[in-house]
PDB file of C-alpha atoms in Angstrom:
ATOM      1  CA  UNK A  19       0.000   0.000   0.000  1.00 65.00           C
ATOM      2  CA  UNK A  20       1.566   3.204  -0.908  1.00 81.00           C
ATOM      3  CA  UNK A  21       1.751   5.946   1.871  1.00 93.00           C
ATOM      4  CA  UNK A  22       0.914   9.328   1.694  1.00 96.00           C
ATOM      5  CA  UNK A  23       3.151  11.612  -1.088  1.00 96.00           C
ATOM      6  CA  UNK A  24       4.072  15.407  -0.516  1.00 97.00           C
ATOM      7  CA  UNK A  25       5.600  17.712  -2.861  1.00 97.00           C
ATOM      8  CA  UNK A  26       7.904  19.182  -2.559  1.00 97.00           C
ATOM      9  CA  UNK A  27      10.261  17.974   0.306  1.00 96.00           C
ATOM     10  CA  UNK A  28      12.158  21.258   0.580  1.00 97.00           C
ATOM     11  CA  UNK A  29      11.327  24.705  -0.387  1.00 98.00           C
ATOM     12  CA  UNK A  30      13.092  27.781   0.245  1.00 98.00           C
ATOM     13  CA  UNK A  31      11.079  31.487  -0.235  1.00 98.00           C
ATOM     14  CA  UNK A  32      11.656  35.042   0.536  1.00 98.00           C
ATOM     15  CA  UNK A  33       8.812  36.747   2.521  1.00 97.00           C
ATOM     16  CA  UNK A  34       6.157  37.904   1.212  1.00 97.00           C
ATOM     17  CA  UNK A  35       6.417  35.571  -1.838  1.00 98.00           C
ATOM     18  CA  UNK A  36       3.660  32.548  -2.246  1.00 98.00           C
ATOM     19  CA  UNK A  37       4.192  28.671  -2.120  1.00 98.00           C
ATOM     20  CA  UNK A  38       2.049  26.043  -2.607  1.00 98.00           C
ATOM     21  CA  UNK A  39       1.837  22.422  -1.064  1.00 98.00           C
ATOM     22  CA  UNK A  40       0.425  18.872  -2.912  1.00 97.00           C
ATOM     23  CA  UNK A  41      -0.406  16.035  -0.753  1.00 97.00           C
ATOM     24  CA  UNK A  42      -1.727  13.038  -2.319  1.00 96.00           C
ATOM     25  CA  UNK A  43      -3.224  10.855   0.592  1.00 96.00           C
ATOM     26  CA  UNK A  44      -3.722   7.028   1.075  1.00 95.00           C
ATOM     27  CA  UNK A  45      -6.175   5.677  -1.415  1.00 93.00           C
ATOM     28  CA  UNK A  46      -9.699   5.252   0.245  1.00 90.00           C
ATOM     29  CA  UNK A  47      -9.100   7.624   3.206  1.00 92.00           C
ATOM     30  CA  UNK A  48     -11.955   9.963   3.265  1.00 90.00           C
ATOM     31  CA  UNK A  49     -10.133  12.075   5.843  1.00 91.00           C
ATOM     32  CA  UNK A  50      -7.117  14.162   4.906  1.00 94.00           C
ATOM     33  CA  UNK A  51      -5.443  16.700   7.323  1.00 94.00           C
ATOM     34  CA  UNK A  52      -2.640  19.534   7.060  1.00 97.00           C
ATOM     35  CA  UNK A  53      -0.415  20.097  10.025  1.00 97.00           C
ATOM     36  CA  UNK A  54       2.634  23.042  10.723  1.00 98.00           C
ATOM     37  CA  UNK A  55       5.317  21.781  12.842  1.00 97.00           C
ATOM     38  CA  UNK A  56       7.097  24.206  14.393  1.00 95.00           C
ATOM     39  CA  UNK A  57      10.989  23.119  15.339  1.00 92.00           C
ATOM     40  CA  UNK A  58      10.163  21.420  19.039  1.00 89.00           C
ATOM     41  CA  UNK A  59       7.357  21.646  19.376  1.00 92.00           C
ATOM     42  CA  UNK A  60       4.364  19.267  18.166  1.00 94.00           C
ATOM     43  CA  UNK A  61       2.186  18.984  15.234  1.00 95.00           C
ATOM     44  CA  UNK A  62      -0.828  22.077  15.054  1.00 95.00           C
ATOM     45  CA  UNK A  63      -3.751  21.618  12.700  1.00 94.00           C
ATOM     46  CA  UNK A  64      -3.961  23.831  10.294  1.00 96.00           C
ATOM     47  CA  UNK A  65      -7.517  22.165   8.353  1.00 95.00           C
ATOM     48  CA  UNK A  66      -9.112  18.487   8.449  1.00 92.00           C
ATOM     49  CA  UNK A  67     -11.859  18.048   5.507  1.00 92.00           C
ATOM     50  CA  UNK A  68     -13.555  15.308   5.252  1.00 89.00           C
ATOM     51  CA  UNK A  69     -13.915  13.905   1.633  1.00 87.00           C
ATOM     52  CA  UNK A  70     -14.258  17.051  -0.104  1.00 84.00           C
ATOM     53  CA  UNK A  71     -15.881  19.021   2.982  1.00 90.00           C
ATOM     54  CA  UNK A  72     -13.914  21.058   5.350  1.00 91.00           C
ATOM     55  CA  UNK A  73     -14.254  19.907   8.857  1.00 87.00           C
ATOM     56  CA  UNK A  74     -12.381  22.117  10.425  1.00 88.00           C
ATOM     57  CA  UNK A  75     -10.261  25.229   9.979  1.00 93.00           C
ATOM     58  CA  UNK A  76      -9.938  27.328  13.134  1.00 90.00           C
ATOM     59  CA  UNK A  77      -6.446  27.468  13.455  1.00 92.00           C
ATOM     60  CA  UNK A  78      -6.258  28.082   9.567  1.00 96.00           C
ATOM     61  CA  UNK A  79      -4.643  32.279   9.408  1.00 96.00           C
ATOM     62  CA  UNK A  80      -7.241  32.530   6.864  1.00 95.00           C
ATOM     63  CA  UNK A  81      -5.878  36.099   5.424  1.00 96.00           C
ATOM     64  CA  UNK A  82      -2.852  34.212   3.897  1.00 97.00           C
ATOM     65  CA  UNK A  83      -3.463  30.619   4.137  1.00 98.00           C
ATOM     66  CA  UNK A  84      -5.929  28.545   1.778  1.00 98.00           C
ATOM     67  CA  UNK A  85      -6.033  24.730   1.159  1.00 97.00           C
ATOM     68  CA  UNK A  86      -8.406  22.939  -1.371  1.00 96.00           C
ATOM     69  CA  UNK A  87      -9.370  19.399  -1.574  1.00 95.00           C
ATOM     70  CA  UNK A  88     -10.864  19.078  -5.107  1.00 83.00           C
ATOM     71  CA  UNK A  89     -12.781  15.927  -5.867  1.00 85.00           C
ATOM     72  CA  UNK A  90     -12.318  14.467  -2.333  1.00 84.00           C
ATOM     73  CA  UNK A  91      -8.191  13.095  -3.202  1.00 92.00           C
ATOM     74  CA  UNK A  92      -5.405  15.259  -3.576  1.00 95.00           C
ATOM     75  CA  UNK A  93      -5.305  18.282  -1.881  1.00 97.00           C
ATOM     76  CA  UNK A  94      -3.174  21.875  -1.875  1.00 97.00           C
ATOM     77  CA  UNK A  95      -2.584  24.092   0.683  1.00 98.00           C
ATOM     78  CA  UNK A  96      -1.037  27.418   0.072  1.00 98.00           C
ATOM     79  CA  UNK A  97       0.543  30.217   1.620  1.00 98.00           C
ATOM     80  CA  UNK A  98       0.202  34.246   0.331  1.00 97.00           C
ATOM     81  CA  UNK A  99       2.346  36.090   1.158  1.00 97.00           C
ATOM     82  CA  UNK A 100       4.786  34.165   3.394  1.00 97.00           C
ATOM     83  CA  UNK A 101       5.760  35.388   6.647  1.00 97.00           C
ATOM     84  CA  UNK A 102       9.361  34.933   8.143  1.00 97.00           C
ATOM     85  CA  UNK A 103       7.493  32.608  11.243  1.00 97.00           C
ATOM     86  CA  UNK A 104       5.965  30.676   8.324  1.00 98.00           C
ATOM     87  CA  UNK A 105       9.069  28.455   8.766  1.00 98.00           C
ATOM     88  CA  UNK A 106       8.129  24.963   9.703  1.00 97.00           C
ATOM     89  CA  UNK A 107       7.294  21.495   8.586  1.00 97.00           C
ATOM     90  CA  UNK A 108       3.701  21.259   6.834  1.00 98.00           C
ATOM     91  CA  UNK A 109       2.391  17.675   7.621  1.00 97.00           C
ATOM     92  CA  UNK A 110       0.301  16.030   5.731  1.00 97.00           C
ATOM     93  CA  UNK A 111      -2.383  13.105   6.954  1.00 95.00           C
ATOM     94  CA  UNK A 112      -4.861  11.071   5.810  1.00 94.00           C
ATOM     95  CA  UNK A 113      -6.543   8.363   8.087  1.00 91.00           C
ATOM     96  CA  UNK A 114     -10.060   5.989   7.456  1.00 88.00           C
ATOM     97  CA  UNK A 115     -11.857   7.683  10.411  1.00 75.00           C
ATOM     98  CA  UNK A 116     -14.873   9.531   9.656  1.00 70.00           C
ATOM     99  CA  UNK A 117     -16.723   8.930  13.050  1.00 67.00           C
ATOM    100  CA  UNK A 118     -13.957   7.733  15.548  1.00 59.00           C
ATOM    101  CA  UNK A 119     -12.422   4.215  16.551  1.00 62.00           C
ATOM    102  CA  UNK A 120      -8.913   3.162  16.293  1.00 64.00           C
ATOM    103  CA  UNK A 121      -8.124   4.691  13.264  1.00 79.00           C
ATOM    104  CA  UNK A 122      -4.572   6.132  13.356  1.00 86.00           C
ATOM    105  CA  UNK A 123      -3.668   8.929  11.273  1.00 90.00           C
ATOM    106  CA  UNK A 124      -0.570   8.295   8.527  1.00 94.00           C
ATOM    107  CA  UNK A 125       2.064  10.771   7.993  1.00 95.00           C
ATOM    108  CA  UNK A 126       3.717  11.974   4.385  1.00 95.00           C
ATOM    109  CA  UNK A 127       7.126  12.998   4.699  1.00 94.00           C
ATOM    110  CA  UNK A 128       6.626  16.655   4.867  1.00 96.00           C
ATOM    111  CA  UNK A 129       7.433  19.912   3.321  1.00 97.00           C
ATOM    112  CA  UNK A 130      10.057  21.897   4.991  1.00 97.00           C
ATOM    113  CA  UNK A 131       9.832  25.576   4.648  1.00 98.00           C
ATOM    114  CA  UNK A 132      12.306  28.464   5.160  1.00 98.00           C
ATOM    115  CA  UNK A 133      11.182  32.155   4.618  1.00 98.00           C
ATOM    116  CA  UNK A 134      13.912  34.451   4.671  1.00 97.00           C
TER     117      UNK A 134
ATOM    118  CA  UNK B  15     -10.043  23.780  23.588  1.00 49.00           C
ATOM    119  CA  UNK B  16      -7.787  21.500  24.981  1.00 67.00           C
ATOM    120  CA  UNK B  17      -4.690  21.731  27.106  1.00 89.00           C
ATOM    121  CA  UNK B  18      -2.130  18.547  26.649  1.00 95.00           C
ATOM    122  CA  UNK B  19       1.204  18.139  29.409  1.00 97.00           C
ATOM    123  CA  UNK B  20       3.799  15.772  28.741  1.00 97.00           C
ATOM    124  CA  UNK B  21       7.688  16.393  29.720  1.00 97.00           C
ATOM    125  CA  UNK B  22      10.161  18.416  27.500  1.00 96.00           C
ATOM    126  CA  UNK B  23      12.887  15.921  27.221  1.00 97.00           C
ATOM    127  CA  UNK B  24      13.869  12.596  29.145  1.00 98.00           C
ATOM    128  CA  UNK B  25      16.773  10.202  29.547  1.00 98.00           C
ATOM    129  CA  UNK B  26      17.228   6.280  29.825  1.00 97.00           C
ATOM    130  CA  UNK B  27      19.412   3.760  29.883  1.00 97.00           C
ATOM    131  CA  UNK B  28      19.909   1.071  26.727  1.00 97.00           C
ATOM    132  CA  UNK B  29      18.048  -2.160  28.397  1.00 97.00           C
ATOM    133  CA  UNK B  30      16.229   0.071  30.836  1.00 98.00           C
ATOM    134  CA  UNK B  31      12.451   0.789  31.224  1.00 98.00           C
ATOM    135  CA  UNK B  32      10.917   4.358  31.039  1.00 98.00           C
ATOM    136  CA  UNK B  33       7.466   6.125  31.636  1.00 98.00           C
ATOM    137  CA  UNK B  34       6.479   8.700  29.385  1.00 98.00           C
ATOM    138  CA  UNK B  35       3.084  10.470  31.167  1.00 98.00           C
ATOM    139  CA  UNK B  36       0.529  12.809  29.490  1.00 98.00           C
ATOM    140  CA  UNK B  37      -2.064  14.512  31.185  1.00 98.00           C
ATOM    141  CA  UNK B  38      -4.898  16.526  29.569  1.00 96.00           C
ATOM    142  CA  UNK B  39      -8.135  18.765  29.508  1.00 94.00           C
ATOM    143  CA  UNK B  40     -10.735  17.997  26.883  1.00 88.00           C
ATOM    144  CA  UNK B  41     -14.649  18.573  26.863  1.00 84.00           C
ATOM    145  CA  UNK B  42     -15.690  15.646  24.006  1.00 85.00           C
ATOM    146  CA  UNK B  43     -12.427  12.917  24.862  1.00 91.00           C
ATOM    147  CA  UNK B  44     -12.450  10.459  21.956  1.00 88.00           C
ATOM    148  CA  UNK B  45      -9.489   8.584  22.081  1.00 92.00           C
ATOM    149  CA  UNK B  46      -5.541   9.022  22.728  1.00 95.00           C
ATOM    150  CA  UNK B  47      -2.841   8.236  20.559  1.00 95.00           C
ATOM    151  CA  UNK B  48       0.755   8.066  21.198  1.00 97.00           C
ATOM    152  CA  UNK B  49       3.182   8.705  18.200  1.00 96.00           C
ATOM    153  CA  UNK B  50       6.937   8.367  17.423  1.00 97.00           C
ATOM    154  CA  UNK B  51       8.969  10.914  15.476  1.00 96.00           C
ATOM    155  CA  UNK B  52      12.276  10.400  14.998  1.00 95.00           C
ATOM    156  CA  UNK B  53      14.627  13.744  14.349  1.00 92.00           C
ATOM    157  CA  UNK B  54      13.358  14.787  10.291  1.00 89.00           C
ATOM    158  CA  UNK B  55      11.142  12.062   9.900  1.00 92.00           C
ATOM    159  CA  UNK B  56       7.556  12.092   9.886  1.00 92.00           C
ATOM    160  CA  UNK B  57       5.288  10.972  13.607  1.00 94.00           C
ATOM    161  CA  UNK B  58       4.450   7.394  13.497  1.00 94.00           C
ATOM    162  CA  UNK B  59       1.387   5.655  15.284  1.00 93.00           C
ATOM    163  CA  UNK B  60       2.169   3.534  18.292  1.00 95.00           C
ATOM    164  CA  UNK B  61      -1.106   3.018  20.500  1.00 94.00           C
ATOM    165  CA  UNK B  62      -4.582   4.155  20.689  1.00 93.00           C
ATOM    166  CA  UNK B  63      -6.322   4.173  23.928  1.00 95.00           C
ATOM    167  CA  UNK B  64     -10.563   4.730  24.290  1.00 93.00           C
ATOM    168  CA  UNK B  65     -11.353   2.989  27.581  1.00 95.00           C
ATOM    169  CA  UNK B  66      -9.603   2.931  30.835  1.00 97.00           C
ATOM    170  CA  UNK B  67      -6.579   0.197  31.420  1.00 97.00           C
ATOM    171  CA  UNK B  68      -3.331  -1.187  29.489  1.00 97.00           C
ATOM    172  CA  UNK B  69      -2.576  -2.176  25.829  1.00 94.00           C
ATOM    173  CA  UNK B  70       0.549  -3.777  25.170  1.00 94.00           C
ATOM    174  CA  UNK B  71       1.793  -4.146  22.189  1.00 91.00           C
ATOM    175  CA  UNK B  72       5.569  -6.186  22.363  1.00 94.00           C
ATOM    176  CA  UNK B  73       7.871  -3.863  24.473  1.00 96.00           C
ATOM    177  CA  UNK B  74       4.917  -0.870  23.968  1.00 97.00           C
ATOM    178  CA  UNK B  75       2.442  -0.500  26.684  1.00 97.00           C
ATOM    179  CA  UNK B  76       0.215   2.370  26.948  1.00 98.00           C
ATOM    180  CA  UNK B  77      -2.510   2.958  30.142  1.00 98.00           C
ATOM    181  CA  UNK B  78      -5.352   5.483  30.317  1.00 98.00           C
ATOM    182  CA  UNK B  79      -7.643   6.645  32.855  1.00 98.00           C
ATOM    183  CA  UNK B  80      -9.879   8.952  31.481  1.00 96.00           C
ATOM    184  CA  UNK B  81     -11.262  10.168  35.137  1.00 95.00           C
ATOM    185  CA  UNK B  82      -8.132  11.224  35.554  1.00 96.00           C
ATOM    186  CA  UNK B  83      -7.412  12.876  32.083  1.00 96.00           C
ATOM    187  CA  UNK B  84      -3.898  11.045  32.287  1.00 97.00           C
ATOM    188  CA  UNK B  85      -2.130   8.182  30.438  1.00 98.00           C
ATOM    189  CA  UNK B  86       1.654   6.879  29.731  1.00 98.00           C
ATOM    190  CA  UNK B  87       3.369   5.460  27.513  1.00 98.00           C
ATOM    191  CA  UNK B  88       5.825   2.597  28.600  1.00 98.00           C
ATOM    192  CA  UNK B  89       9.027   1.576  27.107  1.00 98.00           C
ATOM    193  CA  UNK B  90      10.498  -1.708  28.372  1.00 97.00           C
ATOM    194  CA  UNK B  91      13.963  -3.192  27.074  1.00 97.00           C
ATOM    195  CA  UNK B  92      14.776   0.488  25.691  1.00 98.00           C
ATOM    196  CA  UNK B  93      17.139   0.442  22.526  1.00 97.00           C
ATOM    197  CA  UNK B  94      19.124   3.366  21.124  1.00 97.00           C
ATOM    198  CA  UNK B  95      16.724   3.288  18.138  1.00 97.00           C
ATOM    199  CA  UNK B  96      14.104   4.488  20.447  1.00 98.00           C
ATOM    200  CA  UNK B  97      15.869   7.590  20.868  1.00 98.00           C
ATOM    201  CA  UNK B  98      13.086  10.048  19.521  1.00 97.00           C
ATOM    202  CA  UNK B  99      10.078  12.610  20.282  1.00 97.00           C
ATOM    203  CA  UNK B 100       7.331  10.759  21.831  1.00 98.00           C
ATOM    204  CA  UNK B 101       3.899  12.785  21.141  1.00 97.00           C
ATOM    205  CA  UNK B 102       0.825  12.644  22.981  1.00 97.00           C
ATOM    206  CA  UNK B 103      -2.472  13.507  20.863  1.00 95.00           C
ATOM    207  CA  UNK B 104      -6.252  14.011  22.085  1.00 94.00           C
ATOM    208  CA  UNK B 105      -9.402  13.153  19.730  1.00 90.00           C
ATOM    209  CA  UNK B 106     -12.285  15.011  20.700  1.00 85.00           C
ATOM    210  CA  UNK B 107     -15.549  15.015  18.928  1.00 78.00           C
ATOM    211  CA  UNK B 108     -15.779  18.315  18.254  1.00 67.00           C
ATOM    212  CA  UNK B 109     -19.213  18.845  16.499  1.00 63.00           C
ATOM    213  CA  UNK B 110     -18.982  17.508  13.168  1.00 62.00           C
ATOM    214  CA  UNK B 111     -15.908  15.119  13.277  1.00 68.00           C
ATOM    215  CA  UNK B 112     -12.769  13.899  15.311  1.00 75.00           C
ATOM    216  CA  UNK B 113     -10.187  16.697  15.860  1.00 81.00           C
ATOM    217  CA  UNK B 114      -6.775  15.450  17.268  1.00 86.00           C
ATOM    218  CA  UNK B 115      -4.400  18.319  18.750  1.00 90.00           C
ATOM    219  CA  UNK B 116      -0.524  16.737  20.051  1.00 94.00           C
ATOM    220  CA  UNK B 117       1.309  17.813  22.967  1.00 96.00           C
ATOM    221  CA  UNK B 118       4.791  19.056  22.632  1.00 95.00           C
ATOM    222  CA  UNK B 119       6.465  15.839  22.377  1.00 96.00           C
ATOM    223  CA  UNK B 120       8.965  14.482  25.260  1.00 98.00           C
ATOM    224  CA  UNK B 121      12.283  14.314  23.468  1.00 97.00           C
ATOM    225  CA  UNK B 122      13.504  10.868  24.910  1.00 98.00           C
ATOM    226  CA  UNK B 123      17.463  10.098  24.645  1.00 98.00           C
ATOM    227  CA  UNK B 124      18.590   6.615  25.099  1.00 98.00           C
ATOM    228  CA  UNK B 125      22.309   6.135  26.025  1.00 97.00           C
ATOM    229  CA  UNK B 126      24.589   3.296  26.873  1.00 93.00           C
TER     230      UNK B 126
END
């Protein structure tokens, strides 16, 4: 079974420039979720949708971040303009659970970001 | 909201055994997970925890009590390959689906 792909592994941006994320989750796994990771500290959810439905975006900073799920499989999240604490890990997730139970949640390998 | 509390970093002997303890706050507790992540790597599931008690799995053991809002992760026979951050996470039902927010991570060294 493959895992769950991100592109691209590195990327390296001035502020207030854009950048865009792809995340291509396990096949089948209606839920799909997009974490920062902050150096030390642990994963924060930025936005969980459900199939094509978001489920939740609170901590989304909606004035410069935005993240699509078209068609309920691959999804985008994207940054505009980048900030200099913008620098972190971006996570993706997807995971079977819709309505709880021991459904873990599987990791891609993660973007790393540096705004300078 | 919720408000997750495990330690910043630990240390443990190769061989040894070591407790790993969460506690947290939650208004709609749906489960707790405990992850790996090794430095630049991506977390890792361990255990998942709903009801109160222990699941082992092989040198993994994990215990909740949810009265409490506390559970721990146990390490027995520790290797130097389980040198790593350790996350706690909380599900809560949170009107519409599962949420899951992490706690800090406990960076766990293991040395000879």
């Amino acid at each position: 079974e493959a895992g769950v792909a991100q592109s691209p592994r590195y990327k390296i941006i001035e502020k207030r420039q854009s950048v865009a994320f792809w995340c291509n989750p396990i096949s089948g796994h209606a839920t799909l979720y997009w974490y920062q990771q902050i150096l030390g500290q642990g994963p924060k959810l930025l936005i969980q949708f459900q199939n094509n439905g978001v489920v939740d975006d609170s901590q989304l900073p909606k004035d410069r971040f935005s993240a699509e799920r078209l068609k309920g499989v691959d999804s985008t999240l994207k940054i505009q303009p980048a900030k200099l604490e913008d620098s972190a890990v971006y996570l993706c997730a997807s995971s079977a659970d819709t309505s709880g139970g021991a459904y873990e949640q599987y990791f891609g390998p993660g973007t790393r970001l540096t705004v300078t | 909201g919720q408000n997750i509390d495990q330690p910043t970093e630990m240390t443990a002997t190769e061989g040894a055994i070591v407790q790993i303890n969460c506690t947290y706050q939650t208004s709609g507790f749906n489960g707790l997970f405990w992850y790996q992540q090794h430095a630049g790597e991506a977390p890792t599931f361990l255990s998942y925890n709903v009801l109160d008690g222990l699941e082992e799995k092989g040198r993994f053991s994990s215990f909740l009590s949810r009265s409490k809002g506390y559970s721990y992760l146990l390490l027995k026979e520790l290797q130097m390959k389980d040198s790593a951050s350790y996350l706690c996470a909380v599900r809560d039902w949170a009107g519409g689906g599962n949420k899951l927010t992490f706690g800090t991570g406990t960076q766990l060294k293991v040395e000879l």
